[in-house]
Backbone as XML, in Angstrom:
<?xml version="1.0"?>
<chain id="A" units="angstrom">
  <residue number="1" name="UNK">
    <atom name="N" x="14.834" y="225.735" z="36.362"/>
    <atom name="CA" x="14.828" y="225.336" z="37.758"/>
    <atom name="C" x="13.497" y="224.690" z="38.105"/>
  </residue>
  <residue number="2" name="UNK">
    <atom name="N" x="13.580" y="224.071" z="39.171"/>
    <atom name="CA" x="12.741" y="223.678" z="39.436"/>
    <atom name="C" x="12.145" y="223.515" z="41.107"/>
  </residue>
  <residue number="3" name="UNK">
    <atom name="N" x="11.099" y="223.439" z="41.343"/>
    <atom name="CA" x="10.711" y="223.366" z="43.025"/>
    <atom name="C" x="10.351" y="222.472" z="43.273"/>
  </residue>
  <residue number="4" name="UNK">
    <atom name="N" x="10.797" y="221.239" z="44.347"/>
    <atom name="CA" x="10.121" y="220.225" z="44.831"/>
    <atom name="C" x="9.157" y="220.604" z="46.434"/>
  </residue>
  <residue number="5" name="UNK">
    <atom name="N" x="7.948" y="220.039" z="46.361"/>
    <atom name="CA" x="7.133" y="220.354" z="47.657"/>
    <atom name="C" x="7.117" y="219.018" z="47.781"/>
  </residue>
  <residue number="6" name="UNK">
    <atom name="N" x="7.512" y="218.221" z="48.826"/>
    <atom name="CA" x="7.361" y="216.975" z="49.628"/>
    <atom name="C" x="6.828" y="217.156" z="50.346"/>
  </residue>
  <residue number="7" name="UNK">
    <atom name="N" x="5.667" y="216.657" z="51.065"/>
    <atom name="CA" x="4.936" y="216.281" z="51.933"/>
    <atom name="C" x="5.801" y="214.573" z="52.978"/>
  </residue>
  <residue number="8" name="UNK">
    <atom name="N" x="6.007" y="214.607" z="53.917"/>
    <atom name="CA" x="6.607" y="213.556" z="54.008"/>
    <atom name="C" x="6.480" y="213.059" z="55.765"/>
  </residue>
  <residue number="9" name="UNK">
    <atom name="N" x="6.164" y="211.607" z="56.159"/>
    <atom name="CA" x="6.584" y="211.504" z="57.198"/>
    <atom name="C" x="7.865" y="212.042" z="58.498"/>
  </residue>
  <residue number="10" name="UNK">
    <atom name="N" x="7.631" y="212.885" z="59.608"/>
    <atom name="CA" x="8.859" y="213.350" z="60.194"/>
    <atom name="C" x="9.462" y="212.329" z="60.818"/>
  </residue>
  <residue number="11" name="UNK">
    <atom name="N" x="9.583" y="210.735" z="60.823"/>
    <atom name="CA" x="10.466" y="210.085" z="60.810"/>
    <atom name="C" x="11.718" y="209.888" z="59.783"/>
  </residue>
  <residue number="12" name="UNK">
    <atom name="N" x="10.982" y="210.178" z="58.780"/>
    <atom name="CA" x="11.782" y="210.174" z="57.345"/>
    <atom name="C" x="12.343" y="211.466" z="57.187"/>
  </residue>
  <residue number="13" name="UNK">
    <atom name="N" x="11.485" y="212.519" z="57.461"/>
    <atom name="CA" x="12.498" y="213.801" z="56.750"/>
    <atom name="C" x="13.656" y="214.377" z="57.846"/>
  </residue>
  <residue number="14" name="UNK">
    <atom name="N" x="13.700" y="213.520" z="58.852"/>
    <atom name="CA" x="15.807" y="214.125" z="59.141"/>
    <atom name="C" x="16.627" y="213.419" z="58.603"/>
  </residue>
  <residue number="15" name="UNK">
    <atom name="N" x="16.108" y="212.179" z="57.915"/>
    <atom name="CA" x="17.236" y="211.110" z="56.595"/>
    <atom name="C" x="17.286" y="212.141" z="55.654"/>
  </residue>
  <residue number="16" name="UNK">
    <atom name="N" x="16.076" y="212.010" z="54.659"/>
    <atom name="CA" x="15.963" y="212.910" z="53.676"/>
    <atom name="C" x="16.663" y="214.250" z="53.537"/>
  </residue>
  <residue number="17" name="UNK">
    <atom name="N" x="16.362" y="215.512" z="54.875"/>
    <atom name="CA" x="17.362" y="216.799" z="54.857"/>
    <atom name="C" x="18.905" y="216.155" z="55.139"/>
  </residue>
  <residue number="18" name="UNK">
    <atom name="N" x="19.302" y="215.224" z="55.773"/>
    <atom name="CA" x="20.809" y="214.899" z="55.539"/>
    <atom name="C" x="20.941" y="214.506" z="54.471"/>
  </residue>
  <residue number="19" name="UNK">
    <atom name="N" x="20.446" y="213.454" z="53.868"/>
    <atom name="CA" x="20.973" y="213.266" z="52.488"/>
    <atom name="C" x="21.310" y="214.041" z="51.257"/>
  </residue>
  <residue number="20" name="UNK">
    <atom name="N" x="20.211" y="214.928" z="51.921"/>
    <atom name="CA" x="19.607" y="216.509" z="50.213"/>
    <atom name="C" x="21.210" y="217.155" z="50.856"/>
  </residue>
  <residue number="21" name="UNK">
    <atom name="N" x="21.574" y="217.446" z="52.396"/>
    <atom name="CA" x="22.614" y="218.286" z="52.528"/>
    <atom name="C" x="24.049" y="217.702" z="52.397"/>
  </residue>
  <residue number="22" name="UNK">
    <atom name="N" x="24.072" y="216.591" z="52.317"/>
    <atom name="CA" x="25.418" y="215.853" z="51.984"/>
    <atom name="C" x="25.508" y="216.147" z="50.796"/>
  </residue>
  <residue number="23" name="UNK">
    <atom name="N" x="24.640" y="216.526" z="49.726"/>
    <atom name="CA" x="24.723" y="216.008" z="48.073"/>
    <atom name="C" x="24.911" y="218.026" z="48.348"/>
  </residue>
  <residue number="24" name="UNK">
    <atom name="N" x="24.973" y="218.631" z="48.422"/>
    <atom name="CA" x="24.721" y="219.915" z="48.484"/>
    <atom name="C" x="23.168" y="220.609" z="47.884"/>
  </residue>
  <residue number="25" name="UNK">
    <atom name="N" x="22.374" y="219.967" z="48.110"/>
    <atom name="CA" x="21.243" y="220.446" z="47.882"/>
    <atom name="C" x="20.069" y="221.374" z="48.587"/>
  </residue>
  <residue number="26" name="UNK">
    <atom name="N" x="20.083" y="222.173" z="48.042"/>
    <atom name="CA" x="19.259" y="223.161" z="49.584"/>
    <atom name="C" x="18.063" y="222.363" z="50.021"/>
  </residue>
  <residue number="27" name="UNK">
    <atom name="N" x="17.756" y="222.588" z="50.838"/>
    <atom name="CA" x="16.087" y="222.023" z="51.529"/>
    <atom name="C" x="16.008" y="223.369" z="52.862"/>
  </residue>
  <residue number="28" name="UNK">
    <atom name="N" x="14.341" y="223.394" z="52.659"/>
    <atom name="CA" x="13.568" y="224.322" z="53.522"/>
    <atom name="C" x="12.935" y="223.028" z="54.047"/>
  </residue>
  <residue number="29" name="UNK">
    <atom name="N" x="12.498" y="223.327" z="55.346"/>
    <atom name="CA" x="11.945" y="222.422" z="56.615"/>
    <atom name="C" x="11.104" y="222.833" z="57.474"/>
  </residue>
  <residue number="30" name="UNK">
    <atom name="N" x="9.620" y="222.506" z="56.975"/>
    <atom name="CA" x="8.169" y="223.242" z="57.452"/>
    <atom name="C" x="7.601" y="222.076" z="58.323"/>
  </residue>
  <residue number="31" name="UNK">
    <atom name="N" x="7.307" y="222.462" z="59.567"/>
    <atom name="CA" x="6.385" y="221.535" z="60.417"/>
    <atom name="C" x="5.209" y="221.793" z="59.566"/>
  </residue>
  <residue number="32" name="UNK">
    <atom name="N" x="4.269" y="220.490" z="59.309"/>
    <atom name="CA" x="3.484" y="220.734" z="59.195"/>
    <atom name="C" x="2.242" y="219.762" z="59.334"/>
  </residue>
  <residue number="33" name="UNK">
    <atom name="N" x="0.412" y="219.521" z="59.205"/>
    <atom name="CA" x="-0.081" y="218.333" z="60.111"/>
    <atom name="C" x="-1.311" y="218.291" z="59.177"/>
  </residue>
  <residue number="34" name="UNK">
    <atom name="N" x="-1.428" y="216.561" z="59.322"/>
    <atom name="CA" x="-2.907" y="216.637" z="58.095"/>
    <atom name="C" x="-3.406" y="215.145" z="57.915"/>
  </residue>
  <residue number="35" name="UNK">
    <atom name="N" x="-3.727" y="214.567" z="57.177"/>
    <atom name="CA" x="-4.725" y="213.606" z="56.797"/>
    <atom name="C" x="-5.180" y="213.048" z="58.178"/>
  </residue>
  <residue number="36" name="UNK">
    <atom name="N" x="-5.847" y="211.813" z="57.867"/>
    <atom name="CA" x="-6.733" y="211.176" z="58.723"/>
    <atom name="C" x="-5.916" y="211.195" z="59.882"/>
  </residue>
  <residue number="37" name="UNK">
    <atom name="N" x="-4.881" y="210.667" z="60.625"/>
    <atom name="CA" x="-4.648" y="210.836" z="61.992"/>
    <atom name="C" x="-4.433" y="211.767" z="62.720"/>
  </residue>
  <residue number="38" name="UNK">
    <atom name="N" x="-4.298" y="212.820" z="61.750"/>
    <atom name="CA" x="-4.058" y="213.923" z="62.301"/>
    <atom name="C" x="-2.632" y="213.977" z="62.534"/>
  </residue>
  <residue number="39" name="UNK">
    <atom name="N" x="-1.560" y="213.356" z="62.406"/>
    <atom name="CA" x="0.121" y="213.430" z="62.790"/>
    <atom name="C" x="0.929" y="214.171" z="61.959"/>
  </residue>
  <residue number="40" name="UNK">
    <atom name="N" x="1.495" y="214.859" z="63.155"/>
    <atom name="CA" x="2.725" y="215.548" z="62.447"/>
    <atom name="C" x="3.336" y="215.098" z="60.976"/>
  </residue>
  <residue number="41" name="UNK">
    <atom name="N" x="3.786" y="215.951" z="60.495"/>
    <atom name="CA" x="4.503" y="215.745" z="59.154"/>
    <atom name="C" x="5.367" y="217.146" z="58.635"/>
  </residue>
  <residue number="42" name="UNK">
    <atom name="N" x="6.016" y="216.736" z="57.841"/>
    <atom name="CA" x="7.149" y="217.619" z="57.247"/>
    <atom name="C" x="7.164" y="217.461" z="56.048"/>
  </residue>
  <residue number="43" name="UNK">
    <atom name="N" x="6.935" y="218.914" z="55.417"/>
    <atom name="CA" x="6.691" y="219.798" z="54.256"/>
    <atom name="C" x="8.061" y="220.123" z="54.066"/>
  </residue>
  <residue number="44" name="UNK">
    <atom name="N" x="8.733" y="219.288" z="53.331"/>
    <atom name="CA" x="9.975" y="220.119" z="52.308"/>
    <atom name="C" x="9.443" y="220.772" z="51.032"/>
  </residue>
  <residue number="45" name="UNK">
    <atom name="N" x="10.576" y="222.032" z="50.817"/>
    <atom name="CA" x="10.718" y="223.054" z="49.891"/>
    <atom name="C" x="12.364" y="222.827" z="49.057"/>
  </residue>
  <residue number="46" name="UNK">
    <atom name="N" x="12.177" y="222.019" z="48.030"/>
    <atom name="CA" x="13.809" y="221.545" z="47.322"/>
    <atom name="C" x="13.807" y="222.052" z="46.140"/>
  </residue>
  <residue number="47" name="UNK">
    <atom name="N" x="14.541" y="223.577" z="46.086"/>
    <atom name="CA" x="15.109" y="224.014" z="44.773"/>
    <atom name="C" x="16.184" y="223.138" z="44.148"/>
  </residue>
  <residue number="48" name="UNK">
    <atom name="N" x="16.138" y="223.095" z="42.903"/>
    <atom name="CA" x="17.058" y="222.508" z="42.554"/>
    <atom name="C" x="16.839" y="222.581" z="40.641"/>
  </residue>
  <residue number="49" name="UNK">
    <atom name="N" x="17.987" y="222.754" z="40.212"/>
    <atom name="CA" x="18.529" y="222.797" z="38.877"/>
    <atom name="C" x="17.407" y="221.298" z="38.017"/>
  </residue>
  <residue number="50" name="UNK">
    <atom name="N" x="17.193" y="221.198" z="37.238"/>
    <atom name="CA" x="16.315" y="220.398" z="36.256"/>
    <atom name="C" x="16.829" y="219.043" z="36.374"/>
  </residue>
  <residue number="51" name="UNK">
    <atom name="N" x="18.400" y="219.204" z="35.998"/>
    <atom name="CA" x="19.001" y="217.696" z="35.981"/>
    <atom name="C" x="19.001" y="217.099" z="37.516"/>
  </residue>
  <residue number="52" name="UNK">
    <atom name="N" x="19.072" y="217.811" z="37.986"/>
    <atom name="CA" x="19.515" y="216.739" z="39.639"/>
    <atom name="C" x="18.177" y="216.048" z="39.666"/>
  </residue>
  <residue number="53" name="UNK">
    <atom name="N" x="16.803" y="216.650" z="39.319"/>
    <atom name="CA" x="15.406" y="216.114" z="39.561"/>
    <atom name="C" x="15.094" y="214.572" z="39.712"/>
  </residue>
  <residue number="54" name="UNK">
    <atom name="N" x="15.458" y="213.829" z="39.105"/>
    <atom name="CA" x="15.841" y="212.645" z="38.906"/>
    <atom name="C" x="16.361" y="211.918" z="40.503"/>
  </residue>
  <residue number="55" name="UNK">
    <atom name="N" x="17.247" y="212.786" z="40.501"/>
    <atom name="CA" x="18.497" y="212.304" z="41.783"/>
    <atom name="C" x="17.571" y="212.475" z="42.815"/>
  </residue>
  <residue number="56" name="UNK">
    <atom name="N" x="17.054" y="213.141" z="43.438"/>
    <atom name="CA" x="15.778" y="213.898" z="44.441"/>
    <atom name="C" x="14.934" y="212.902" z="44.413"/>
  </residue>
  <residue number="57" name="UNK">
    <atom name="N" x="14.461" y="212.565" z="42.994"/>
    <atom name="CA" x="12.999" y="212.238" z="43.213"/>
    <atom name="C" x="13.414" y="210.255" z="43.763"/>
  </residue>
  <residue number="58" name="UNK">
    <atom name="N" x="14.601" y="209.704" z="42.958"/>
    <atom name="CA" x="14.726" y="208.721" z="44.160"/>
    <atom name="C" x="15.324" y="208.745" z="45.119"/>
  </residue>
  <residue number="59" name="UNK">
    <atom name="N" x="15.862" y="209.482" z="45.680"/>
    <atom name="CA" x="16.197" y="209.528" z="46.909"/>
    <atom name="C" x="14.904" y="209.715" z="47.983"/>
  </residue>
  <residue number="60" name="UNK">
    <atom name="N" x="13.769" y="210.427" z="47.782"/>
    <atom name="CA" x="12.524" y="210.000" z="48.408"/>
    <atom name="C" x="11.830" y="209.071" z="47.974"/>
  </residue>
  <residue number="61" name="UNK">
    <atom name="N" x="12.330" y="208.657" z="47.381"/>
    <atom name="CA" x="11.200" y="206.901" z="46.928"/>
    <atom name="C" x="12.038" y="206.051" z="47.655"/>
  </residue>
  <residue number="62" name="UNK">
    <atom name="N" x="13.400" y="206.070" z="47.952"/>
    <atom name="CA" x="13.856" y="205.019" z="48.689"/>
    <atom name="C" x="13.892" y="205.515" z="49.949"/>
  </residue>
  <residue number="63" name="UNK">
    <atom name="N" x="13.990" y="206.684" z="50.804"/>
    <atom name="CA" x="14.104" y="206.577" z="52.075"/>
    <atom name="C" x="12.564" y="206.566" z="52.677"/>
  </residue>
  <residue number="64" name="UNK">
    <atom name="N" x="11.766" y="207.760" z="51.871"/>
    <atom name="CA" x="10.433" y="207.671" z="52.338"/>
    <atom name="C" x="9.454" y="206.200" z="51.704"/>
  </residue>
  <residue number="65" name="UNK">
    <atom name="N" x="9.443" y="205.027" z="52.277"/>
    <atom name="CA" x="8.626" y="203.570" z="52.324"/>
    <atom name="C" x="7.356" y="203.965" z="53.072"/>
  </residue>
  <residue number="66" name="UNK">
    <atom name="N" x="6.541" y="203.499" z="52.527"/>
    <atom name="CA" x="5.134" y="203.174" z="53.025"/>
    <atom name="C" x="5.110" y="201.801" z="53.991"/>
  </residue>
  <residue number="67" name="UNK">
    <atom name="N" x="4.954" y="202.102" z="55.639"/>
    <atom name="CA" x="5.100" y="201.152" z="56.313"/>
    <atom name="C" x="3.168" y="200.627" z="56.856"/>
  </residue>
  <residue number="68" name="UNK">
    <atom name="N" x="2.928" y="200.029" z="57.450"/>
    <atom name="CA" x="1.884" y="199.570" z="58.215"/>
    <atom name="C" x="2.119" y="200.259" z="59.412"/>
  </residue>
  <residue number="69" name="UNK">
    <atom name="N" x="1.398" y="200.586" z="60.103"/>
    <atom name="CA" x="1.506" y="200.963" z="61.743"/>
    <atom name="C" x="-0.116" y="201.222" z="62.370"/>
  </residue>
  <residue number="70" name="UNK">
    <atom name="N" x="-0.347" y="200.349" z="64.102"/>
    <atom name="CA" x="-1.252" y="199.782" z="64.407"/>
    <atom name="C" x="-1.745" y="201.798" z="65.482"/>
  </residue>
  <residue number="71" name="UNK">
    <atom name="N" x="-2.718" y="202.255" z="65.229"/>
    <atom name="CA" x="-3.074" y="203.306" z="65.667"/>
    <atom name="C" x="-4.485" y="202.927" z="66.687"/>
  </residue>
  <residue number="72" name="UNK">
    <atom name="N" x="-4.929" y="203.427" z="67.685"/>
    <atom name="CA" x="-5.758" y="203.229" z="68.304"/>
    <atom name="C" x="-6.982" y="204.558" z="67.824"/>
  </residue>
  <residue number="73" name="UNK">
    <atom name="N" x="-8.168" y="204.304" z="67.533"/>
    <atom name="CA" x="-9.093" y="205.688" z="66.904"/>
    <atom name="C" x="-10.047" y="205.665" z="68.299"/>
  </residue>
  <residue number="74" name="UNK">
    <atom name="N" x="-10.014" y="207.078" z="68.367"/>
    <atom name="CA" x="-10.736" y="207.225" z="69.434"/>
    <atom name="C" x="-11.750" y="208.797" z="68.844"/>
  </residue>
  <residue number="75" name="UNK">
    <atom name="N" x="-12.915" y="208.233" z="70.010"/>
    <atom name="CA" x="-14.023" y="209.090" z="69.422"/>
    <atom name="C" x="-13.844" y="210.582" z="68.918"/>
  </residue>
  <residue number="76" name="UNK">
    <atom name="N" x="-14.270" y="211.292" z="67.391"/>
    <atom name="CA" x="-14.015" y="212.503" z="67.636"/>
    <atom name="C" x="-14.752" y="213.504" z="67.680"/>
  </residue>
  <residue number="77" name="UNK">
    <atom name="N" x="-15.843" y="213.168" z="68.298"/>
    <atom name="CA" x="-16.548" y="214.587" z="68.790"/>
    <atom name="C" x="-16.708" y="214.096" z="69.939"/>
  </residue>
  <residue number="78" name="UNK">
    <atom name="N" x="-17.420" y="215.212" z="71.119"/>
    <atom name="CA" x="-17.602" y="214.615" z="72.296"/>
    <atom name="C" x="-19.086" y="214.118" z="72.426"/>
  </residue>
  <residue number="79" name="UNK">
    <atom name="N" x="-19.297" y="212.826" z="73.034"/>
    <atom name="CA" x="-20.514" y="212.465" z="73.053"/>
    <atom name="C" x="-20.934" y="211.021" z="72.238"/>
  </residue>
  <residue number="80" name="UNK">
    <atom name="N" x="-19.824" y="211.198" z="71.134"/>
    <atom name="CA" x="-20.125" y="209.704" z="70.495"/>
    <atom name="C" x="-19.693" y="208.324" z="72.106"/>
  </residue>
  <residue number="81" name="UNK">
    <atom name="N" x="-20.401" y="207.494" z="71.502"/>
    <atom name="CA" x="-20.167" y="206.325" z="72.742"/>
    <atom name="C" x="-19.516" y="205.079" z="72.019"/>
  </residue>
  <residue number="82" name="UNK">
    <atom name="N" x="-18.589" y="205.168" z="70.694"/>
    <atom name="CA" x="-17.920" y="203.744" z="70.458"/>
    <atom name="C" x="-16.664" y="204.006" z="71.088"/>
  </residue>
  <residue number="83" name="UNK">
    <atom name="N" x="-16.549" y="202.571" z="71.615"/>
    <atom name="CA" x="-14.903" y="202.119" z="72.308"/>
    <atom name="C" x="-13.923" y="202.362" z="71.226"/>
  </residue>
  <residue number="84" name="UNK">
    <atom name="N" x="-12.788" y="203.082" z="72.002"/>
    <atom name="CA" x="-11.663" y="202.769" z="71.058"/>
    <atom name="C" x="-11.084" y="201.955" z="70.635"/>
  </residue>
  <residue number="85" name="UNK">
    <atom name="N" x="-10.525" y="201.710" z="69.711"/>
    <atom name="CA" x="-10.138" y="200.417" z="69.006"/>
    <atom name="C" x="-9.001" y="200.098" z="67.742"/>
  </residue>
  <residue number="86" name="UNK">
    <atom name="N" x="-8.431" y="199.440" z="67.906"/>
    <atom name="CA" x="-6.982" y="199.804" z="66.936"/>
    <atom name="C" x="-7.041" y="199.477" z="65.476"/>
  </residue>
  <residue number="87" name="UNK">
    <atom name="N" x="-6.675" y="200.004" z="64.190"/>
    <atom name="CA" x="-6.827" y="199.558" z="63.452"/>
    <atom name="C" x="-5.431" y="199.721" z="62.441"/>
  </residue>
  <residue number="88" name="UNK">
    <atom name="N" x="-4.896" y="199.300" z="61.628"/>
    <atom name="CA" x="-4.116" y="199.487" z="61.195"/>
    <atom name="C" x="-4.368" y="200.256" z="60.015"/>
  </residue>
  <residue number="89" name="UNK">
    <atom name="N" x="-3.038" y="200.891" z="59.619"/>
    <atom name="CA" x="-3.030" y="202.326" z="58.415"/>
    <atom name="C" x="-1.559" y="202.001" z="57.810"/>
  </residue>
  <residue number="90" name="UNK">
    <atom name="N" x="-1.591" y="202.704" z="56.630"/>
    <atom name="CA" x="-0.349" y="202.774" z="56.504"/>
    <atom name="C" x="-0.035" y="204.797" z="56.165"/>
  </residue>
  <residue number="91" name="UNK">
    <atom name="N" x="1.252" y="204.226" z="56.716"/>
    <atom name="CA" x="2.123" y="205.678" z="57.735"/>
    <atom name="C" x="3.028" y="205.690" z="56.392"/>
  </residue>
  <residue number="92" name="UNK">
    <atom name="N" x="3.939" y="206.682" z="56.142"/>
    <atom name="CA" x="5.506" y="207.005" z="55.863"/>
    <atom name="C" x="4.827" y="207.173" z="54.026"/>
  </residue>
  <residue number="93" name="UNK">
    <atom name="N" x="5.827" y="206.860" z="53.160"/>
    <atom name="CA" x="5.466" y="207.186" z="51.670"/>
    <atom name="C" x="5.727" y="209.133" z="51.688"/>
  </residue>
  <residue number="94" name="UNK">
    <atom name="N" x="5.334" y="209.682" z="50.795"/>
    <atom name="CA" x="5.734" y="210.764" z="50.217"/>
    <atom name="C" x="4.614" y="211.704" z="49.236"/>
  </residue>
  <residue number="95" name="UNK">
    <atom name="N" x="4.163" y="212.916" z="49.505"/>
    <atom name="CA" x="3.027" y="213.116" z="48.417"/>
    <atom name="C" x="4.323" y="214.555" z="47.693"/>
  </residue>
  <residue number="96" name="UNK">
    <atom name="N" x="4.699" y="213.908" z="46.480"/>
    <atom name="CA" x="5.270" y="215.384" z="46.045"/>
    <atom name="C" x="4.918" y="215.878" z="44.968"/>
  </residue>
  <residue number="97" name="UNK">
    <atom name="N" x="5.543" y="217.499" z="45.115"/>
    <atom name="CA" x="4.568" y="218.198" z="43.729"/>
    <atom name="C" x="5.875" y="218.720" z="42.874"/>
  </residue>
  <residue number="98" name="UNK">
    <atom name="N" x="6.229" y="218.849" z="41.745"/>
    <atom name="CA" x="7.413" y="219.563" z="41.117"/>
    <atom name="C" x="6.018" y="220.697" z="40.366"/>
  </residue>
  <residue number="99" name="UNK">
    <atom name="N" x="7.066" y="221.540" z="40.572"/>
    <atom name="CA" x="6.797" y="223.211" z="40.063"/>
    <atom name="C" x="8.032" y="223.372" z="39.353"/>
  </residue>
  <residue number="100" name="UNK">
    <atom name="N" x="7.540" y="224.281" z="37.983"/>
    <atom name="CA" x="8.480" y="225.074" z="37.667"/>
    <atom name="C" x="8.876" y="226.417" z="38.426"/>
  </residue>
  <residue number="101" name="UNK">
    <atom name="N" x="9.699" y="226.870" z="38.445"/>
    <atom name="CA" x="10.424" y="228.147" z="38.619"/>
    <atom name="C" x="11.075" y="228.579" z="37.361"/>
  </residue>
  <residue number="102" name="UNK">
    <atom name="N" x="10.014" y="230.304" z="37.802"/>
    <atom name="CA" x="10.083" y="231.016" z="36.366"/>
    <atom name="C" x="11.134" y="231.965" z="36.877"/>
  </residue>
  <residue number="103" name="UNK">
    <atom name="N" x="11.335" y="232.128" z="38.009"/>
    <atom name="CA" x="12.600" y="232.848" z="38.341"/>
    <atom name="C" x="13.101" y="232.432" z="39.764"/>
  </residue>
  <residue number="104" name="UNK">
    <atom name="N" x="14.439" y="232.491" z="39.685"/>
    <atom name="CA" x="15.295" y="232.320" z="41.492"/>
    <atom name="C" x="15.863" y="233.536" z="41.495"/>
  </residue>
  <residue number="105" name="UNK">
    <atom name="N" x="16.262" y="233.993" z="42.643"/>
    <atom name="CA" x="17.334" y="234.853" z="43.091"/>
    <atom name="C" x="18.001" y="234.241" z="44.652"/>
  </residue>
  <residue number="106" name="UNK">
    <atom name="N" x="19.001" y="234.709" z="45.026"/>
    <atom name="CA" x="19.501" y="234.499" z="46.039"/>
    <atom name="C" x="19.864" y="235.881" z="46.876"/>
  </residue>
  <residue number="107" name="UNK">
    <atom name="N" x="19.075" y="235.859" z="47.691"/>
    <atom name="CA" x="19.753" y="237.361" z="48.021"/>
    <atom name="C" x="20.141" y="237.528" z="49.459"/>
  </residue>
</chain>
């Protein structure tokens, strides 16, 4: 067996948990928040059998895309004096980790 941890844009992961649940694939669904902008994101947890791994791993390479998107940065401590100002980043893409699993149960 195996464990997928996705890290993933939460625009992308209500495609992603429908797709994993159409195929019958379990998924766990963690709010969770981090790099430079600080924005929300969603931490999937995808058990799944060795062979499907494959199937998983493009199904987040094609729904989760790395887009451009124009963010405005504004000062972050209090006291700095630069104007805010927009710069572009890129948003969406996928950071995942496969783990083995040395044991499952279902209980």
């Amino acid at each position: 067996m195996k464990l997928i941890m996705a890290v993933v844009d939460d625009n992308d992961s209500i495609r992603v948990v429908e797709e994993l649940t159409k195929k019958n694939i379990g998924v766990t669904r963690l709010a969770s928040t981090g790099g430079f902008l600080r924005r929300g994101n969603t931490t999937l947890l995808i058990g799944l059998e060795e062979d499907k791994l494959k199937e998983v791993l493009d199904l987040l390479e094609k729904i989760c895309k790395p887009r451009k998107h124009v963010v405005t940065i504004f000062p972050g401590v209090p006291g700095e004096t630069f104007a805010p100002y927009p710069v572009e980043v890129t948003v969406g893409g996928a950071i995942v980790f496969v783990l083995n699993v040395e044991r499952f149960e279902k209980i």
